XYZ file of N, CA and C in Angstrom:
531
model
N 178.531 -18.186 105.662
C 179.515 -19.076 105.082
C 180.381 -18.252 104.134
N 181.450 -17.699 104.688
C 182.385 -16.902 103.896
C 183.806 -17.303 104.248
N 184.726 -16.916 103.382
C 186.137 -17.201 103.649
C 186.598 -16.558 104.962
N 186.343 -15.260 105.173
C 186.818 -14.650 106.423
C 186.224 -15.298 107.678
N 184.944 -15.658 107.635
C 184.356 -16.258 108.838
C 184.895 -17.664 109.081
N 185.221 -18.390 108.027
C 185.816 -19.710 108.211
C 187.202 -19.599 108.842
N 188.000 -18.664 108.368
C 189.343 -18.511 108.941
C 189.275 -18.011 110.381
N 188.339 -17.127 110.662
C 188.158 -16.657 112.031
C 187.706 -17.804 112.932
N 186.745 -18.592 112.461
C 186.260 -19.729 113.244
C 187.383 -20.734 113.486
N 188.201 -20.968 112.469
C 189.304 -21.931 112.650
C 190.233 -21.477 113.768
N 190.563 -20.193 113.796
C 191.436 -19.693 114.861
C 190.781 -19.855 116.229
N 189.496 -19.607 116.307
C 188.790 -19.775 117.584
C 188.777 -21.234 118.022
N 188.568 -22.163 117.081
C 188.578 -23.582 117.447
C 189.989 -24.073 117.768
N 190.989 -23.542 117.106
C 192.367 -23.875 117.485
C 192.638 -23.432 118.919
N 192.178 -22.228 119.246
C 192.360 -21.720 120.612
C 191.593 -22.581 121.606
N 190.382 -22.993 121.259
C 189.607 -23.875 122.141
C 190.354 -25.187 122.381
N 190.996 -25.715 121.354
C 191.787 -26.948 121.506
C 192.975 -26.727 122.425
N 193.594 -25.564 122.320
C 194.725 -25.255 123.209
C 194.244 -25.101 124.658
N 193.098 -24.447 124.847
C 192.582 -24.217 126.197
C 192.090 -25.493 126.859
N 191.463 -26.372 126.079
C 190.934 -27.622 126.627
C 191.133 -28.744 125.608
N 192.313 -29.353 125.602
C 192.604 -30.401 124.618
C 191.739 -31.649 124.754
N 190.989 -31.757 125.843
C 190.125 -32.920 126.047
C 188.675 -32.641 125.638
N 188.414 -31.485 125.058
C 187.059 -31.133 124.636
C 186.834 -31.619 123.207
N 186.041 -32.678 123.038
C 185.878 -33.241 121.689
C 185.323 -32.242 120.676
N 184.372 -31.419 121.096
C 183.749 -30.472 120.171
C 184.747 -29.500 119.567
N 185.749 -29.092 120.328
C 186.757 -28.176 119.793
C 187.483 -28.819 118.612
N 187.853 -30.071 118.761
C 188.550 -30.795 117.692
C 187.617 -31.068 116.509
N 186.395 -31.477 116.832
C 185.423 -31.795 115.781
C 185.152 -30.566 114.915
N 184.921 -29.428 115.541
C 184.614 -28.223 114.772
C 185.843 -27.654 114.082
N 187.016 -27.875 114.648
C 188.243 -27.475 113.939
C 188.368 -28.294 112.662
N 188.051 -29.567 112.742
C 188.064 -30.417 111.544
C 187.020 -29.943 110.542
N 185.840 -29.654 111.039
C 184.764 -29.244 110.141
C 185.096 -27.936 109.428
N 185.658 -26.980 110.134
C 186.022 -25.707 109.508
C 187.119 -25.917 108.467
N 188.109 -26.754 108.768
C 189.151 -27.038 107.769
C 188.557 -27.709 106.543
N 187.606 -28.610 106.749
C 186.934 -29.239 105.609
C 186.233 -28.185 104.762
N 185.597 -27.219 105.409
C 184.928 -26.146 104.680
C 185.900 -25.294 103.892
N 187.026 -24.968 104.503
C 188.050 -24.166 103.822
C 188.503 -24.872 102.541
N 188.657 -26.174 102.627
C 189.083 -26.945 101.461
C 187.947 -27.036 100.435
N 186.763 -27.419 100.893
C 185.674 -27.680 99.942
C 185.200 -26.425 99.222
N 185.297 -25.284 99.857
C 184.880 -24.044 99.196
C 185.995 -23.417 98.360
N 187.159 -24.063 98.328
C 188.253 -23.560 97.499
C 188.983 -22.376 98.105
N 188.945 -22.232 99.416
C 189.574 -21.096 100.085
C 190.939 -21.432 100.668
N 191.387 -22.640 100.527
C 192.647 -23.060 101.137
C 193.840 -22.588 100.325
N 194.825 -22.059 101.026
C 196.086 -21.710 100.386
C 197.010 -22.922 100.294
N 196.762 -23.914 101.128
C 197.559 -25.139 101.124
C 196.654 -26.308 101.535
N 195.925 -26.878 100.574
C 194.969 -27.935 100.907
C 195.572 -29.124 101.637
N 196.804 -29.503 101.336
C 197.374 -30.671 102.013
C 197.580 -30.398 103.504
N 197.992 -29.189 103.854
C 198.166 -28.828 105.268
C 196.805 -28.764 105.962
N 195.827 -28.143 105.299
C 194.493 -28.038 105.891
C 193.835 -29.410 106.016
N 194.067 -30.271 105.047
C 193.520 -31.625 105.116
C 194.154 -32.409 106.261
N 195.448 -32.276 106.419
C 196.129 -32.973 107.522
C 195.558 -32.507 108.869
N 195.352 -31.198 109.003
C 194.774 -30.685 110.246
C 193.350 -31.210 110.442
N 192.572 -31.252 109.378
C 191.202 -31.767 109.472
C 191.191 -33.227 109.900
N 192.048 -34.035 109.292
C 192.098 -35.464 109.635
C 192.527 -35.659 111.085
N 193.587 -34.966 111.495
C 194.069 -35.109 112.871
C 193.003 -34.679 113.871
N 192.326 -33.562 113.582
C 191.302 -33.060 114.491
C 190.107 -34.017 114.549
N 189.694 -34.542 113.411
C 188.558 -35.468 113.387
C 188.893 -36.746 114.154
N 190.064 -37.281 113.932
C 190.467 -38.500 114.643
C 190.560 -38.260 116.148
N 191.052 -37.095 116.534
C 191.117 -36.753 117.967
C 189.704 -36.642 118.532
N 188.795 -36.041 117.764
C 187.409 -35.938 118.203
C 186.775 -37.293 118.417
N 187.041 -38.232 117.512
C 186.512 -39.591 117.656
C 187.130 -40.275 118.866
N 188.428 -40.098 119.045
C 189.103 -40.686 120.205
C 188.464 -40.201 121.504
N 188.144 -38.912 121.554
C 187.576 -38.329 122.774
C 186.092 -38.658 122.966
N 185.368 -38.875 121.863
C 183.935 -39.174 121.960
C 183.495 -39.943 120.716
N 183.651 -41.253 120.767
C 183.348 -42.064 119.585
C 181.852 -42.245 119.347
N 181.011 -41.719 120.206
C 179.558 -41.779 120.011
C 179.005 -40.479 119.427
N 179.864 -39.519 119.167
C 179.430 -38.236 118.635
C 179.360 -38.322 117.112
N 178.164 -38.205 116.533
C 178.058 -38.333 115.081
C 178.833 -37.252 114.323
N 178.955 -36.061 114.925
C 179.716 -34.998 114.266
C 181.186 -35.383 114.084
N 181.743 -36.134 115.027
C 183.138 -36.557 114.910
C 183.324 -37.445 113.686
N 182.431 -38.387 113.505
C 182.513 -39.287 112.353
C 182.200 -38.540 111.055
N 181.291 -37.577 111.143
C 180.995 -36.724 109.987
C 182.256 -35.969 109.555
N 182.959 -35.393 110.525
C 184.184 -34.642 110.216
C 185.223 -35.545 109.557
N 185.357 -36.771 110.045
C 186.306 -37.716 109.444
C 185.868 -38.104 108.038
N 184.581 -38.352 107.855
C 184.080 -38.711 106.523
C 184.361 -37.596 105.522
N 184.090 -36.367 105.923
C 184.284 -35.243 105.008
C 185.762 -35.055 104.675
N 186.642 -35.166 105.657
C 188.078 -35.061 105.373
C 188.526 -36.208 104.472
N 187.993 -37.384 104.702
C 188.384 -38.551 103.904
C 187.945 -38.432 102.450
N 186.846 -37.730 102.202
C 186.379 -37.527 100.820
C 187.488 -36.886 99.989
N 188.267 -35.991 100.604
C 189.326 -35.279 99.887
C 190.580 -36.121 99.685
N 190.793 -37.116 100.537
C 192.029 -37.891 100.457
C 191.830 -39.304 99.930
N 190.749 -39.946 100.341
C 190.483 -41.330 99.957
C 188.976 -41.556 100.005
N 188.270 -41.221 98.923
C 186.800 -41.272 98.949
C 186.220 -42.620 99.386
N 186.830 -43.706 98.991
C 186.305 -45.018 99.403
C 186.396 -45.173 100.919
N 187.450 -44.633 101.504
C 187.630 -44.683 102.953
C 186.586 -43.824 103.674
N 185.995 -42.866 102.990
C 185.005 -41.972 103.594
C 183.666 -42.659 103.837
N 183.406 -43.753 103.137
C 182.098 -44.400 103.233
C 181.843 -44.942 104.645
N 182.809 -45.601 105.254
C 182.587 -46.194 106.585
C 182.284 -45.153 107.659
N 183.083 -44.085 107.801
C 182.700 -43.100 108.821
C 181.374 -42.412 108.498
N 181.072 -42.222 107.218
C 179.779 -41.619 106.852
C 178.636 -42.532 107.286
N 178.772 -43.817 107.021
C 177.725 -44.757 107.426
C 177.624 -44.853 108.956
N 178.745 -44.662 109.640
C 178.740 -44.655 111.105
C 177.912 -43.484 111.639
N 177.980 -42.344 110.964
C 177.180 -41.185 111.363
C 175.703 -41.555 111.365
N 175.254 -42.160 110.280
C 173.841 -42.521 110.137
C 173.463 -43.611 111.143
N 174.387 -44.521 111.412
C 174.135 -45.554 112.427
C 173.929 -44.906 113.799
N 174.766 -43.934 114.129
C 174.665 -43.268 115.427
C 173.447 -42.341 115.525
N 173.103 -41.717 114.398
C 172.020 -40.729 114.415
C 171.297 -40.715 113.066
N 170.339 -41.619 112.867
C 169.669 -41.745 111.572
C 168.966 -40.472 111.089
N 168.550 -39.617 112.009
C 167.855 -38.401 111.627
C 168.764 -37.200 111.434
N 170.067 -37.411 111.466
C 171.046 -36.342 111.315
C 171.250 -36.093 109.818
N 170.725 -34.978 109.333
C 170.748 -34.695 107.900
C 172.159 -34.686 107.329
N 173.100 -34.118 108.059
C 174.474 -34.082 107.552
C 175.062 -35.484 107.399
N 174.593 -36.413 108.200
C 175.036 -37.796 108.044
C 174.601 -38.361 106.707
N 173.366 -38.070 106.336
C 172.880 -38.517 105.030
C 173.693 -37.861 103.914
N 173.969 -36.578 104.077
C 174.790 -35.863 103.105
C 176.170 -36.522 102.983
N 176.777 -36.858 104.126
C 178.106 -37.483 104.114
C 178.082 -38.824 103.384
N 177.038 -39.618 103.617
C 176.924 -40.904 102.923
C 176.810 -40.664 101.418
N 175.949 -39.727 101.029
C 175.791 -39.422 99.606
C 177.088 -38.959 98.977
N 177.776 -38.037 99.636
C 179.028 -37.514 99.095
C 180.104 -38.592 99.025
N 180.203 -39.410 100.056
C 181.208 -40.481 100.059
C 180.946 -41.471 98.921
N 179.705 -41.826 98.748
C 179.371 -42.768 97.671
C 179.584 -42.139 96.303
N 179.161 -40.906 96.130
C 179.367 -40.217 94.855
C 180.854 -40.095 94.550
N 181.630 -39.693 95.534
C 183.072 -39.485 95.345
C 183.826 -40.779 95.087
N 183.262 -41.892 95.553
C 183.928 -43.182 95.342
C 183.387 -43.904 94.112
N 182.646 -43.174 93.273
C 182.205 -43.738 92.003
C 180.894 -44.501 92.059
N 180.108 -44.311 93.109
C 178.845 -45.031 93.261
C 177.683 -44.039 93.213
N 177.559 -43.335 92.092
C 176.590 -42.249 91.946
C 175.155 -42.696 92.206
N 174.769 -43.829 91.664
C 173.375 -44.261 91.837
C 173.056 -44.543 93.302
N 174.054 -44.950 94.100
C 173.854 -45.215 95.528
C 173.885 -43.930 96.350
N 174.263 -42.820 95.738
C 174.343 -41.541 96.447
C 173.025 -40.789 96.431
N 172.158 -41.100 95.496
C 170.935 -40.311 95.285
C 170.021 -40.350 96.507
N 169.696 -41.523 97.001
C 168.750 -41.647 98.119
C 169.267 -40.941 99.378
N 170.538 -41.110 99.768
C 170.991 -40.363 100.947
C 170.897 -38.838 100.775
N 171.225 -38.320 99.592
C 171.065 -36.885 99.368
C 169.602 -36.483 99.520
N 168.704 -37.267 98.952
C 167.276 -36.953 99.049
C 166.789 -37.021 100.497
N 167.259 -38.014 101.248
C 166.885 -38.120 102.666
C 167.371 -36.897 103.440
N 168.612 -36.497 103.187
C 169.160 -35.329 103.875
C 168.367 -34.073 103.591
N 167.983 -33.888 102.339
C 167.185 -32.719 101.968
C 165.803 -32.770 102.618
N 165.247 -33.952 102.743
C 163.940 -34.090 103.390
C 164.055 -33.814 104.891
N 165.137 -34.271 105.504
C 165.338 -34.057 106.933
C 165.619 -32.591 107.267
N 166.235 -31.878 106.341
C 166.611 -30.486 106.593
C 166.295 -29.632 105.359
N 165.020 -29.402 105.100
C 164.631 -28.738 103.850
C 165.023 -27.259 103.756
N 165.397 -26.635 104.859
C 165.730 -25.208 104.834
C 167.180 -24.939 105.226
N 168.011 -25.941 105.156
C 169.426 -25.785 105.499
C 170.067 -24.783 104.545
N 170.864 -23.843 105.056
C 171.504 -22.863 104.163
C 172.497 -23.494 103.181
N 172.885 -24.727 103.424
C 173.809 -25.409 102.530
C 173.085 -26.229 101.462
N 171.774 -26.149 101.431
C 171.020 -26.947 100.458
C 171.424 -26.730 99.008
N 171.853 -25.540 98.604
C 172.320 -25.432 97.214
C 173.447 -26.420 96.907
N 174.355 -26.627 97.852
C 175.435 -27.604 97.648
C 174.855 -29.011 97.554
N 173.875 -29.305 98.390
C 173.258 -30.632 98.370
C 172.567 -30.866 97.041
N 171.817 -29.857 96.570
C 171.130 -30.001 95.286
C 172.135 -30.158 94.142
N 173.251 -29.422 94.203
C 174.286 -29.568 93.171
C 174.813 -31.000 93.127
N 175.115 -31.533 94.291
C 175.660 -32.890 94.343
C 174.609 -33.929 93.969
N 173.380 -33.707 94.377
C 172.300 -34.601 93.962
C 172.167 -34.567 92.445
N 172.227 -33.375 91.858
C 172.138 -33.250 90.393
C 173.285 -34.003 89.723
N 174.479 -33.890 90.286
C 175.633 -34.589 89.712
C 175.433 -36.102 89.780
N 174.964 -36.593 90.941
C 174.726 -38.033 91.086
C 173.661 -38.497 90.093
N 172.601 -37.731 89.966
C 171.528 -38.099 89.038
C 172.022 -38.094 87.592
N 172.816 -37.097 87.254
C 173.349 -37.011 85.897
C 174.254 -38.207 85.589
N 175.157 -38.510 86.496
C 176.075 -39.634 86.294
C 175.302 -40.952 86.237
N 174.230 -41.045 87.032
C 173.411 -42.262 87.044
C 172.497 -42.353 85.820
N 172.483 -41.308 84.989
C 171.714 -41.356 83.745
C 170.330 -40.744 83.811
N 169.981 -40.105 84.912
C 168.657 -39.489 85.041
C 168.783 -37.987 84.801
N 168.867 -37.616 83.519
C 169.106 -36.210 83.167
C 167.931 -35.305 83.530
N 166.728 -35.815 83.466
C 165.554 -34.993 83.811
C 165.586 -34.602 85.293
N 165.811 -35.576 86.157
C 165.908 -35.276 87.590
C 167.109 -34.389 87.883
N 168.215 -34.621 87.189
C 169.413 -33.797 87.385
C 169.127 -32.344 87.053
N 168.390 -32.107 85.975
C 168.037 -30.736 85.592
C 167.167 -30.078 86.658
N 166.227 -30.815 87.210
C 165.355 -30.282 88.253
C 166.140 -29.960 89.526
N 167.048 -30.843 89.904
C 167.859 -30.609 91.097
C 168.777 -29.409 90.907
N 169.379 -29.292 89.728
C 170.242 -28.137 89.437
C 169.432 -26.847 89.471
N 168.223 -26.881 88.971
C 167.353 -25.692 88.998
C 166.994 -25.318 90.436
N 166.793 -26.306 91.288
C 166.496 -26.027 92.707
C 167.700 -25.412 93.396
N 168.904 -25.859 93.040
C 170.116 -25.255 93.600
C 170.221 -23.797 93.183
N 169.962 -23.549 91.917
C 170.043 -22.187 91.394
C 168.980 -21.290 92.026
N 167.788 -21.808 92.216
C 166.718 -21.028 92.838
C 167.038 -20.702 94.298
N 167.686 -21.634 94.980
C 167.995 -21.438 96.392
C 169.105 -20.416 96.610
N 170.082 -20.386 95.706
C 171.218 -19.467 95.885
C 171.795 -19.112 94.515
N 171.152 -18.190 93.811
C 171.532 -17.895 92.424
C 172.887 -17.218 92.246
N 173.437 -16.645 93.292
C 174.695 -15.913 93.158
C 175.916 -16.692 93.650
N 175.730 -17.948 94.012
C 176.815 -18.741 94.576
C 177.569 -19.428 93.447
N 178.882 -19.252 93.395
C 179.710 -19.762 92.307
C 179.503 -21.251 92.024
N 179.526 -22.144 93.007
C 179.308 -23.565 92.691
C 177.948 -23.844 92.045
N 176.932 -23.058 92.423
C 175.614 -23.238 91.816
C 175.676 -22.893 90.337
N 176.374 -21.834 90.028
C 176.471 -21.392 88.638
C 177.277 -22.361 87.773
N 178.155 -23.139 88.395
C 178.985 -24.073 87.662
C 178.263 -25.379 87.342
N 177.139 -25.631 87.993
C 176.417 -26.891 87.791
C 175.816 -26.968 86.406
């Protein structure tokens, strides 16, 4: 998960979309990579990258509305533009695939971003339980800590922040928690 690999992946997914515009995965992953570029702070123009993410996610849903990744991509893009709007596609992910850890993460993030911190805690915890060794867990622990802190549970927030730091001590977002 680096800036250069995200930009390289985006170009590859753009090319996949050009080669086969009817391939839902190409659009879904193009959306996901753009979401990553934005969320990690690597975007030179977040509004352009967000527009591409939204268009790609919507195209992915149009091509395969039963694919949980498509709804995940839309939820994540929506978090950046309209957090309340992100809740429905996030919940759709979990409806389509209850054991999909990223779906739980999307629900937690959508709820946290829309001001419902206490409702975000359980989905973050479920996601971490479903995928305890995910390389993105430091981000999950950071967001769980934020939800716990906002919800008034400072002890749990401290523990979650410590788990994020233990998992990836050199990652800038972990250090900012």
